[in-house]
């Protein structure tokens, strides 16, 4: 009986919306069945948390704690500095044993400032702000402030502060809120599980964002290889009053449909302008995880201190989806999943298409880490030696940004950093489609990352040298001024000396001079000439 | 530059150059079998010789450049070059011309430009044109297809001709050779014969030269295979054949008695082989889709122009080489509109 009504609901909510397609894209084995049947489960509290003090794009946060201090779960340990910034909270209670450089998840294997917290096992909460369940009656500024306080950032990987995205400014009218549940990267299943298990909570977050943005429609895009998630979201939607403006849209499975620009294109047909942001075309895009975190912050007064992480890959004994406190290190996650079943060839943070290698297993999970992936040699064979580009054009056929990857490669190789920008290097989203299909096995993305870094470095160098030049010019000017003043002083002294020596030589002359001066003082016009003379 | 960190993607790659080349070779098999059927063992002997010479030349130059020879040989591109060359030249070509052609193709046209991927000209076609200009007689003496030949060459006789450069005693060229259909057409049209008269000739088959017309079909089959396996896309072959057909169609409809009908052009000479296997060589063709359409169509038109008014009866090699020069420029002006750069409406 119940099944029947569910069927009817799903029938009614199934989307007939026109979808657009983006150029290129590739079909890759999604490998999601390794972990998509595993329900989200909590992980035992680790003995030590390594919490990076910057987990967002923007200005770094300022540490609020010192070594030796006790912290409580949910206590803010770093506060935002500036508008585009986000705070960081302790994910459990314990003792701050160090604030030091520690490896963080970053493509370059960088270290960054982290707070090392020895947990006390009590997991005691700090005092939390009150829930804002009556948010529709509240000042939107207050709600945004709450989301900002909670440290919510984009949890799909970009980690841009969510509160900033939810404050598009008065000059821009936002029509559409796009919720990203595409999860197009192979292996990753954390958003899938989140949607299956916490659909109602995600929708609460969506409702809050809808309220803040005042948008006309909300589109939740989910790839059609996740039918259970689509169903769960639709059923949860039917139980709310949101279906007037919300639609759960099943989109064709095609990597990288979860790229922000690609998803917006699929759902609305609009293209985010180059170098632009979705708000320019009236769209805001948020990840399902961020929606759930917004609900946590507003309805429960809880900061973002944990997230769902998929631990998977054929080298992992028991792949799982875990609810992980931010700051838990990768080795702890792997141990909890039964360790390795086979020797991993690569340990990645993120998916196999865009993720990066973890150099050390003590690297912590951050707010934007969605996956810890241990691949065997079969899953990720070591690259053959790259051959020369045969200009076959396969890369251009699959490039979702419609670039000419072989031209980018050509210019990156010859270090022609100006020409490579003519070919729109910065529109490359580093999705890896081109490298995946290249028959010559050229590590194309690597070249693009390199070129981008070089250009940034060059620009910084330029800014620096411009600054240096300005400083140099200012210094020159100052020196010149000082020199002039010195000369002037010297001349004055000399003149005074001369006058004195002249006086010594002939007292009569001095007397005459003095008399002349007195006379001149009575006639101001003449005095200028007079007094000037000796100085020339 | 040499990137140091291994960056994404971390999944197995789906394509490989040597596998692509292998597919091209597989696709050539039906056409080659048809050629052997119509023109005898010489075709096979030529292929064997050309492949050996090409691989040897490739190995030699790699050794001279102090690089491991297998890197270049392993990609199979030299083999493809050799096979395309061997099936474009007469099945009786003396061995030393094949050698000359392969050394020219591999050493001068390919390796001196930096090797696979860097050569602006299609090596097989460059070698073909080089020999055609230097040795026009040897390069245009074609065997008659089997149904027209007075004498069918045995394997040994074919080998003797290729090794000695002359027919064995007791045989002369007249008995075994005949003009190609394109030659025949040009020659007779120049003698003011009408198409109708020319079609009376025993050389004439259903819609093209006897024997010849069917070889094209088998290459077409291989071409469709390449399309199906997505080794090539339709852009170059379709636009090239359309370019040729449209030109032929226009002139034929104006003056059908002095211009052969379009199917003749399609199934004569190297039109189909060229469209699917030669013009589509990625290294020397255009890479943008729009560019490929321009590239292919222009080759088609050039083939018609050169066949009709040029100094040589077949024109695919010339047309392809001419367009090889233009390819980078065409690519530059046919770049796709980048995502987010305005223009197209949803
Ligand atoms: S796919 Fe590779 S070989 Fe083909 S054009 Fe692109 S870079 Fe060159
Ligand atoms: S990595 Fe960049 S160039 Fe390659 S397919 Fe993706 S967007 Fe295009």
GROMACS .gro file of C-alpha atoms and ligand atoms in nm, chain A residues 399-401 403 405 408 428-434 445 448, ligand 2:
model
   23
  399UNK     CA    1   3.708   1.895  -2.334
  400UNK     CA    2   3.407   2.030  -2.145
  401UNK     CA    3   3.550   2.381  -2.163
  403UNK     CA    4   3.942   2.425  -2.537
  405UNK     CA    5   4.413   2.095  -2.517
  408UNK     CA    6   4.767   2.437  -2.465
  428UNK     CA    7   4.059   2.484  -1.807
  429UNK     CA    8   3.889   2.320  -1.509
  430UNK     CA    9   4.156   2.048  -1.481
  431UNK     CA   10   3.894   1.777  -1.518
  432UNK     CA   11   4.144   1.540  -1.678
  433UNK     CA   12   3.920   1.428  -1.965
  434UNK     CA   13   4.184   1.521  -2.221
  445UNK     CA   14   4.679   1.832  -1.686
  448UNK     CA   15   4.841   2.299  -1.747
  884LIG     S1   16   4.170   1.930  -1.809
  884LIG    FE1   17   4.132   2.132  -1.900
  884LIG     S2   18   4.192   2.112  -2.113
  884LIG    FE2   19   4.171   1.904  -2.032
  884LIG     S3   20   3.963   1.846  -2.083
  884LIG    FE3   21   3.955   1.933  -1.876
  884LIG     S4   22   3.911   2.149  -1.909
  884LIG    FE4   23   3.974   2.068  -2.106
   0.00000   0.00000   0.00000
